[in-house]
């Protein structure tokens, strides 16, 4: 059951089918796509394929499948877990969806957009804004992340609080399956109860079950007014109490509630040139809040301002500012969105993406920090992110003065095991929104449980018995067998 290397004949057939714009083996053209975003994992590929439409995808998959050659699908290549980085053996074909970037239709009446897999998230935002609608998912990598990648990783981001992760916005999917057949499931039905939901199986499958080529996505009313605020407070527990206060004061208006510790904000202010101090003083914790209302509904600014004033009086909040205009709102968002980039510039870190029940997160953040700092003296925990979803990026940086890469190589695994053990003990997940990819596969195997892994493997086997799609990611066909 081993995977083959493509021979010259096979590559020539694929090149003929895709034409010169859709095929390259040039090392320089391929280089940027062979490593993950944080530069931790290097892969190799026999060729980079860039089909222009779903027919080309299906034909290429069929040609490769006949020869038992693996395919690694790739969107914007901003995976946090090297989910789109090909294996190092160089036998796989890297298949980029980036040329497929048509918005096929926008239907304001259905509240649906049909977008091809290569559409970049910020372009999708712009396209539906033209029709008076909004696609309510956003994340820091919106300038490069693509629709296909967002679906395949079931991406989260900063609006999950109200609208859920990517899978909750997917109404239909078009995909090519590992034998080259097509799944034509684009029809955007709000209700469809014909058994197993194939769209939901493909969402979050990390390209291991099918290659998503297009999707029907849910839209909501465009934003009429938004209130963006930055507050300083003493603890994650106070932050959570504030979230519930804001919800009581504004109904469903709060869409984003993102926590940033003082040392996280310091990093952004140090490394990101445009970043400006949001409040006069330094606070142990900060929260970015966005509340929105559609045109015609009451502006949430007043309600947020009032609720924050009450929270200051109640001692829940230490200080806060509500953006007075869009430029100020963007400046506050920059402080949150550049958090990962600032951390990356600062050096290597053991990154984690954990979730626990929302109410348990403040205590988890405190106790896990203590345990990690005791077990690895000198390390610096930086936990930030989606507190309202019970999901933080519980990152661990090396002690001051210790070089990141060697530290990560010697200590990273042990640090991650401890963080993940603590997460599982708290009833949580070791991947809240980034997926498993290559980087968390061993941990998924280690932490199981076995019944869950067996079910995942059965699904993989049913779709892709030869493991031709994205080998080495998510789950192995058979445990400890060397079969990808
Ligand atoms: C974020 O919340 O900023 C992203 O998930 C990226 C990260 O974890 O670094
Ligand atoms: Zn995140």
Coordinates of C-alpha atoms and ligand atoms in Angstrom, one line a residue:
X1 CA 0.0 0.0 0.0
X2 CA 2.9 2.4 -0.6
X3 CA 2.7 5.7 -2.3
X4 CA 4.6 6.1 -5.6
X5 CA 6.8 8.8 -6.9
X6 CA 5.5 10.4 -10.1
X7 CA 7.6 9.5 -13.2
X8 CA 8.3 11.8 -16.1
X9 CA 5.4 10.4 -18.2
X10 CA 2.9 11.1 -15.4
X11 CA 4.2 14.7 -14.9
X12 CA 4.1 15.3 -18.7
X13 CA 0.4 14.1 -18.8
X14 CA -0.5 16.5 -15.9
X15 CA 1.4 19.3 -17.5
X16 CA -0.5 18.8 -20.8
X17 CA -3.8 18.9 -18.9
X18 CA -3.0 22.0 -16.9
X19 CA -1.0 24.0 -19.4
X20 CA 2.1 26.2 -18.6
X21 CA 0.3 28.4 -16.1
X22 CA -0.9 25.4 -14.1
X23 CA 2.3 23.4 -13.8
X24 CA 5.8 24.0 -12.6
X25 CA 8.8 22.1 -11.2
X26 CA 10.9 25.2 -10.9
X27 CA 12.6 25.2 -7.5
X28 CA 12.3 29.0 -7.0
X29 CA 8.6 29.1 -7.9
X30 CA 7.9 26.2 -5.5
X31 CA 10.1 27.3 -2.6
X32 CA 7.6 29.6 -0.8
X33 CA 5.0 26.9 -0.7
X34 CA 7.2 24.1 0.7
X35 CA 7.5 25.4 4.2
X36 CA 4.9 26.3 6.8
X37 CA 4.1 29.9 7.9
X38 CA 6.4 29.8 11.0
X39 CA 9.2 28.2 9.0
X40 CA 9.3 25.1 11.3
X41 CA 8.6 22.3 8.8
X42 CA 10.2 21.9 5.4
X43 CA 8.7 19.8 2.7
X44 CA 9.4 18.9 -0.9
X45 CA 7.2 18.2 -3.9
X46 CA 7.6 16.7 -7.4
X47 CA 5.6 19.6 -8.9
X48 CA 3.4 22.5 -8.1
X49 CA 0.0 22.2 -9.8
X50 CA -2.3 25.2 -10.1
X51 CA -5.5 24.1 -11.8
X52 CA -7.9 26.8 -13.1
X53 CA -11.2 25.0 -12.5
X54 CA -12.8 22.0 -10.9
X55 CA -12.6 19.9 -14.1
X56 CA -8.8 20.3 -14.1
X57 CA -8.7 19.3 -10.4
X58 CA -10.8 16.2 -11.1
X59 CA -8.6 15.1 -14.1
X60 CA -5.4 15.6 -12.2
X61 CA -6.6 13.7 -9.2
X62 CA -7.7 10.8 -11.5
X63 CA -4.3 10.7 -13.2
X64 CA -2.5 10.8 -9.9
X65 CA -4.7 8.2 -8.2
X66 CA -4.3 5.7 -11.1
X67 CA -0.5 5.9 -10.4
X68 CA -0.9 6.0 -6.6
X69 CA 0.7 9.3 -6.4
X70 CA -0.2 11.5 -3.4
X71 CA -1.6 15.0 -3.6
X72 CA -1.2 17.8 -1.0
X73 CA -3.9 20.5 -1.4
X74 CA -2.9 24.0 -0.4
X75 CA -4.7 27.4 -0.1
X76 CA -3.0 30.4 1.4
X77 CA -0.4 28.3 3.3
X78 CA -1.1 30.1 6.6
X79 CA -1.7 26.8 8.6
X80 CA -0.4 27.0 12.1
X81 CA 0.2 23.2 12.2
X82 CA 1.9 22.7 8.8
X83 CA -1.3 21.2 7.5
X84 CA -0.5 22.2 3.9
X85 CA 3.2 21.5 3.9
X86 CA 4.0 18.4 1.7
X87 CA 6.1 15.5 3.1
X88 CA 9.8 15.7 2.9
X89 CA 10.3 12.7 0.5
X90 CA 9.4 14.9 -2.5
X91 CA 7.0 12.3 -4.0
X92 CA 3.8 14.2 -3.6
X93 CA 2.2 16.7 -5.9
X94 CA 1.4 20.0 -4.3
X95 CA -1.9 21.2 -5.6
X96 CA -2.6 24.9 -5.1
X97 CA -6.2 26.2 -5.3
X98 CA -5.0 29.8 -5.5
X99 CA -5.9 30.2 -9.2
X100 CA -9.5 29.3 -8.6
X101 CA -10.7 32.6 -7.2
X102 CA -14.0 33.4 -8.8
X103 CA -17.0 34.5 -6.8
X104 CA -19.6 32.5 -8.7
X105 CA -22.6 34.3 -7.3
X106 CA -23.9 36.5 -4.4
X107 CA -27.5 36.1 -3.5
X108 CA -28.7 38.7 -1.0
X109 CA -32.1 37.1 -0.9
X110 CA -30.7 33.7 0.0
X111 CA -28.0 35.4 2.1
X112 CA -25.5 33.1 0.3
X113 CA -22.2 33.6 -1.6
X114 CA -20.8 30.9 -3.8
X115 CA -17.0 31.3 -3.8
X116 CA -14.2 29.2 -5.3
X117 CA -11.6 27.7 -3.0
X118 CA -8.8 30.1 -3.9
X119 CA -10.8 33.2 -3.0
X120 CA -8.8 35.1 -0.3
X121 CA -10.9 36.0 2.8
X122 CA -10.4 39.7 2.5
X123 CA -11.5 39.6 -1.1
X124 CA -14.6 37.7 -0.1
X125 CA -15.4 40.4 2.5
X126 CA -15.1 43.1 -0.2
X127 CA -17.1 41.2 -2.7
X128 CA -20.2 40.6 -0.5
X129 CA -19.9 44.1 1.0
X130 CA -20.7 45.3 -2.6
X131 CA -24.1 43.5 -2.2
X132 CA -24.8 44.9 1.2
X133 CA -23.9 41.8 3.0
X134 CA -21.2 40.5 5.3
X135 CA -19.3 37.2 5.6
X136 CA -19.0 37.0 9.4
X137 CA -15.6 35.3 9.9
X138 CA -12.3 37.1 10.2
X139 CA -8.8 36.3 11.3
X140 CA -5.4 37.9 11.3
X141 CA -4.4 36.0 8.1
X142 CA -7.3 37.3 6.2
X143 CA -5.1 38.7 3.5
X144 CA -3.8 35.3 2.5
X145 CA -6.1 32.6 3.9
X146 CA -8.4 31.1 1.3
X147 CA -12.0 29.8 1.3
X148 CA -10.8 26.2 0.7
X149 CA -8.2 26.3 3.5
X150 CA -10.6 28.0 5.9
X151 CA -13.1 25.2 5.3
X152 CA -10.6 22.4 5.3
X153 CA -9.2 23.6 8.7
X154 CA -12.6 24.7 10.1
X155 CA -10.9 28.0 10.9
X156 CA -12.0 30.0 13.9
X157 CA -10.9 33.6 14.3
X158 CA -12.3 36.6 16.1
X159 CA -16.1 36.3 15.5
X160 CA -16.7 32.8 16.5
X161 CA -18.4 34.1 19.7
X162 CA -21.5 35.0 17.7
X163 CA -21.3 33.1 14.4
X164 CA -19.4 29.9 15.2
X165 CA -16.3 28.6 13.3
X166 CA -16.1 28.1 9.6
X167 CA -18.1 24.9 9.5
X168 CA -21.2 26.7 10.9
X169 CA -21.1 29.1 7.9
X170 CA -20.8 26.4 5.2
X171 CA -24.1 25.7 3.5
X172 CA -22.7 23.7 0.5
X173 CA -19.5 22.3 -0.8
X174 CA -18.1 21.2 -4.2
X175 CA -15.2 18.9 -3.9
X176 CA -13.1 16.4 -5.7
X177 CA -12.7 13.0 -3.9
X178 CA -9.6 10.9 -3.9
X179 CA -10.7 8.7 -6.8
X180 CA -11.3 11.8 -9.0
X181 CA -15.1 11.8 -8.6
X182 CA -16.9 15.0 -7.8
X183 CA -19.1 15.8 -4.9
X184 CA -21.6 18.4 -6.1
X185 CA -23.0 19.6 -2.9
X186 CA -23.1 23.4 -3.6
X187 CA -26.9 23.7 -3.4
X188 CA -27.3 26.0 -0.3
X189 CA -30.1 24.2 1.5
X190 CA -30.9 25.4 4.9
X191 CA -32.4 22.1 5.7
X192 CA -31.2 18.8 4.3
X193 CA -31.6 15.7 6.4
X194 CA -30.5 12.9 4.1
X195 CA -28.3 11.1 6.6
X196 CA -24.5 11.7 7.1
X197 CA -23.6 15.3 6.3
X198 CA -20.8 15.1 3.8
X199 CA -20.3 18.9 3.9
X200 CA -19.5 18.7 7.5
X201 CA -17.2 15.7 7.0
X202 CA -15.2 17.7 4.5
X203 CA -15.0 20.8 6.7
X204 CA -12.2 20.3 9.1
X205 CA -10.8 17.3 7.3
X206 CA -7.6 19.1 6.4
X207 CA -7.8 17.9 2.8
X208 CA -7.5 14.3 3.8
X209 CA -10.9 13.3 2.5
X210 CA -11.5 15.6 -0.5
X211 CA -10.2 18.7 -2.1
X212 CA -12.7 21.5 -1.6
X213 CA -13.0 23.5 -4.9
X214 CA -15.9 25.8 -4.1
X215 CA -18.4 26.5 -1.3
X216 CA -21.8 28.1 -0.6
X217 CA -21.3 30.3 2.4
X218 CA -23.8 32.0 4.8
X219 CA -24.0 35.8 4.8
X220 CA -25.5 38.2 7.3
X221 CA -26.5 41.8 7.2
X222 CA -23.8 44.3 6.6
X223 CA -22.5 46.3 9.6
X224 CA -24.3 49.6 10.1
X225 CA -22.4 50.7 13.2
X226 CA -19.8 49.2 15.3
X227 CA -18.3 49.9 18.7
X228 CA -14.7 48.9 19.3
X229 CA -13.3 49.2 22.8
X230 CA -10.0 48.3 24.5
X231 CA -10.1 47.8 28.3
X232 CA -7.5 47.1 30.9
X233 CA -8.3 44.8 33.8
X234 CA -6.8 42.6 36.5
X235 CA -7.6 39.0 35.5
X236 CA -9.2 36.7 32.9
X237 CA -12.0 36.0 35.5
X238 CA -12.8 39.8 35.5
X239 CA -12.7 39.7 31.7
X240 CA -15.3 36.8 31.6
X241 CA -17.5 38.6 34.1
X242 CA -17.3 41.7 31.8
X243 CA -18.3 39.7 28.7
X244 CA -21.5 38.5 30.4
X245 CA -22.3 42.1 31.6
X246 CA -21.8 43.4 28.0
X247 CA -24.1 40.7 26.6
X248 CA -26.8 41.6 29.1
X249 CA -26.4 45.3 28.1
X250 CA -26.3 44.9 24.4
X251 CA -28.2 41.7 23.6
X252 CA -26.4 39.8 20.8
X253 CA -24.3 42.7 19.6
X254 CA -20.9 41.6 21.1
X255 CA -19.1 39.7 18.3
X256 CA -15.5 39.8 19.4
X257 CA -14.0 39.5 22.9
X258 CA -10.3 38.9 22.7
X259 CA -7.9 38.8 25.6
X260 CA -4.2 40.0 25.5
X261 CA -1.8 39.9 28.4
X262 CA 0.4 42.9 29.3
X263 CA 3.5 41.2 27.9
X264 CA 1.7 40.3 24.7
X265 CA 0.8 44.0 24.2
X266 CA 4.4 44.9 25.0
X267 CA 5.5 42.6 22.1
X268 CA 3.2 44.2 19.7
X269 CA 4.2 47.7 20.7
X270 CA 7.9 46.7 20.4
X271 CA 7.8 44.9 17.0
X272 CA 4.9 46.4 15.1
X273 CA 5.8 49.9 13.9
X274 CA 2.2 51.2 13.6
X275 CA 1.1 50.0 17.0
X276 CA 0.3 52.7 19.6
X277 CA -0.3 52.3 23.4
X278 CA -4.1 52.2 23.8
X279 CA -4.4 53.2 27.5
X280 CA -2.4 55.5 29.7
X281 CA -1.4 52.8 32.1
X282 CA -0.1 49.2 31.9
X283 CA -2.7 46.6 32.9
X284 CA -2.1 42.9 33.7
X285 CA -4.7 42.0 31.1
X286 CA -6.4 43.7 28.2
X287 CA -9.5 42.9 26.2
X288 CA -10.5 44.0 22.7
X289 CA -14.3 44.2 22.3
X290 CA -16.3 44.7 19.2
X291 CA -20.1 45.1 19.2
X292 CA -22.0 45.6 16.0
X293 CA -25.4 46.5 14.7
X294 CA -26.9 46.4 11.2
X295 CA -27.9 49.6 9.5
X296 CA -31.2 50.7 11.0
X297 CA -30.6 49.2 14.5
X298 CA -29.4 51.2 17.5
X299 CA -25.8 52.1 17.5
X300 CA -24.1 49.9 20.2
X301 CA -21.5 52.6 21.1
X302 CA -23.6 54.1 23.8
X303 CA -24.6 50.8 25.4
X304 CA -21.0 49.6 25.4
X305 CA -19.8 52.9 26.8
X306 CA -22.4 52.8 29.5
X307 CA -21.7 49.1 30.4
X308 CA -18.0 49.8 30.6
X309 CA -18.6 52.8 32.9
X310 CA -20.7 50.5 35.1
X311 CA -18.0 47.8 35.1
X312 CA -15.4 50.4 36.1
X313 CA -17.6 51.4 39.0
X314 CA -18.1 47.8 40.0
X315 CA -14.4 47.2 40.0
X316 CA -14.4 44.7 37.1
X317 CA -12.6 47.0 34.7
X318 CA -9.6 49.3 35.5
X319 CA -9.6 51.5 32.5
X320 CA -11.0 51.6 28.9
X321 CA -11.4 53.5 25.7
X322 CA -14.1 53.3 23.1
X323 CA -12.9 54.2 19.6
X324 CA -14.3 57.5 18.4
X325 CA -13.9 56.7 14.7
X326 CA -13.0 54.0 12.2
X327 CA -9.3 54.9 12.2
X328 CA -9.2 54.5 16.0
X329 CA -11.1 51.2 15.8
X330 CA -8.6 49.9 13.3
X331 CA -5.7 51.0 15.5
X332 CA -7.2 49.0 18.4
X333 CA -7.8 45.9 16.2
X334 CA -4.2 46.1 15.0
X335 CA -3.0 45.5 18.5
X336 CA -4.8 42.2 18.6
X337 CA -4.4 41.1 15.0
X338 CA -0.6 41.6 15.0
X339 CA -0.2 39.6 18.2
X340 CA 1.0 36.4 16.4
X341 CA 3.2 38.3 14.0
X342 CA 4.9 40.2 16.9
X343 CA 5.4 36.9 18.7
X344 CA 6.9 35.4 15.6
X345 CA 9.3 38.3 15.1
X346 CA 10.3 38.0 18.8
X347 CA 11.4 34.4 18.3
X348 CA 10.4 30.8 18.5
X349 CA 7.7 29.6 20.9
X350 CA 6.0 26.4 21.7
X351 CA 2.5 27.2 20.4
X352 CA -0.7 25.7 21.6
X353 CA -4.3 26.2 20.7
X354 CA -6.3 24.9 23.6
X355 CA -9.9 25.0 24.6
X356 CA -11.7 24.2 27.8
X357 CA -15.2 25.0 28.9
X358 CA -15.6 28.8 28.9
X359 CA -16.2 29.1 32.6
X360 CA -13.1 27.0 33.4
X361 CA -10.7 29.0 31.3
X362 CA -9.6 31.7 33.8
X363 CA -8.7 29.1 36.4
X364 CA -7.0 26.9 33.7
X365 CA -4.9 29.9 32.5
X366 CA -3.6 30.5 36.0
X367 CA -3.0 26.9 37.1
X368 CA -1.5 25.8 33.8
X369 CA 0.9 28.7 33.9
X370 CA 2.0 27.9 37.4
X371 CA 2.6 24.2 36.4
X372 CA 4.5 25.0 33.3
X373 CA 6.7 27.6 35.0
X374 CA 7.5 25.2 37.8
X375 CA 8.3 22.4 35.4
X376 CA 10.4 24.6 33.1
X377 CA 12.0 27.3 35.1
X378 CA 12.5 30.6 33.4
X379 CA 10.0 30.0 30.5
X380 CA 7.5 32.8 29.7
X381 CA 3.9 31.9 29.2
X382 CA 2.0 34.1 26.7
X383 CA -1.7 33.2 26.7
X384 CA -4.0 35.3 24.5
X385 CA -7.0 35.0 22.2
X386 CA -10.6 34.0 22.2
X387 CA -11.6 34.0 25.8
X388 CA -15.2 34.2 25.0
X389 CA -15.0 30.9 23.1
X390 CA -13.0 29.2 25.9
X391 CA -10.0 29.1 23.5
X392 CA -6.6 30.7 24.1
X393 CA -3.2 30.3 22.4
X394 CA -1.3 29.2 25.4
X395 CA 2.2 29.8 24.0
X396 CA 5.4 29.2 25.9
X397 CA 8.5 31.2 25.1
X398 CA 12.1 30.2 26.1
X399 CA 13.8 31.8 29.1
X400 CA 15.2 35.3 28.4
X401 CA 18.5 35.0 26.6
X402 CA 18.0 31.4 25.5
X403 CA 17.9 31.0 21.7
X404 CA 14.5 29.8 20.4
X405 CA 15.2 27.2 17.8
X406 CA 17.5 24.9 19.9
X407 CA 15.3 25.4 22.9
X408 CA 12.3 24.3 20.9
X409 CA 14.1 21.3 19.6
X410 CA 15.2 20.1 23.0
X411 CA 12.3 21.3 25.2
X412 CA 9.4 21.9 22.9
X413 CA 7.9 18.4 22.9
X414 CA 8.0 18.1 26.7
X415 CA 6.5 21.5 27.1
X416 CA 3.7 20.7 24.7
X417 CA 3.0 17.4 26.3
X418 CA 2.5 19.1 29.7
X419 CA 0.2 21.8 28.3
X420 CA -1.8 19.2 26.5
X421 CA -2.0 16.9 29.5
X422 CA -3.3 19.8 31.6
X423 CA -5.8 20.6 28.9
X424 CA -7.1 17.1 28.6
X425 CA -7.3 16.9 32.4
X426 CA -9.5 20.0 32.3
X427 CA -11.9 18.4 29.8
X428 CA -10.5 20.4 26.9
X429 CA -9.2 20.0 23.4
X430 CA -5.6 20.2 22.2
X431 CA -6.8 21.9 19.0
X432 CA -9.5 24.4 19.3
X433 CA -9.2 26.1 15.9
X434 CA -5.9 25.3 14.2
X435 CA -6.4 21.7 13.4
X436 CA -4.0 18.8 13.7
X437 CA -1.9 19.0 10.6
X438 CA 1.6 17.5 11.0
X439 CA 2.5 19.2 14.2
X440 CA -0.2 17.8 16.5
X441 CA -0.6 14.4 15.0
X442 CA 1.6 12.6 17.5
X443 CA -0.3 14.3 20.4
X444 CA -3.6 13.3 18.9
X445 CA -2.4 9.7 18.8
X446 CA -1.1 9.9 22.3
X447 CA -4.1 11.4 23.9
X448 CA -6.8 9.6 21.9
X449 CA -9.1 8.4 23.2
X450 CA -8.8 5.2 21.2
X451 CA -12.5 5.0 20.3
X452 CA -12.3 8.5 18.7
X453 CA -9.1 7.7 16.8
X454 CA -10.6 4.5 15.5
X455 CA -13.7 6.4 14.2
X456 CA -11.4 9.0 12.5
X457 CA -9.4 6.2 10.8
X458 CA -12.6 4.5 9.6
X459 CA -13.8 7.7 8.0
X460 CA -10.4 8.2 6.4
X461 CA -10.3 4.6 5.1
X462 CA -13.8 5.0 3.6
X463 CA -12.9 8.0 1.6
X464 CA -9.2 7.5 0.9
X465 CA -8.1 3.9 1.4
X466 CA -4.7 4.5 -0.2
X467 CA -4.1 7.7 1.8
X468 CA -3.5 9.7 -1.4
X469 CA -4.8 13.0 -0.1
X470 CA -2.6 15.0 2.3
X471 CA -0.6 12.0 3.6
X472 CA 1.0 12.6 7.0
X473 CA -1.7 14.9 8.3
X474 CA -4.5 14.5 10.9
X475 CA -4.6 10.8 11.4
X476 CA -2.7 7.8 10.0
X477 CA -4.7 5.1 8.2
X478 CA -3.3 2.5 10.6
X479 CA -1.5 3.3 13.9
X480 CA 2.3 2.8 14.1
X481 CA 2.3 1.1 10.7
X482 CA 4.3 3.6 8.7
X483 CA 1.2 4.0 6.5
X484 CA 0.6 7.7 6.1
Ligands
LIG1 C1 -4.8 34.2 16.5 O1 -5.8 34.0 17.2 O2 -4.2 35.2 16.4 C2 -4.5 33.0 15.6 O3 -5.1 31.9 15.9 C3 -3.0 32.9 15.4 C4 -2.2 32.3 16.5 O4 -2.6 31.5 17.2 O5 -1.0 32.7 16.6
LIG2 ZN1 -6.7 32.2 17.3

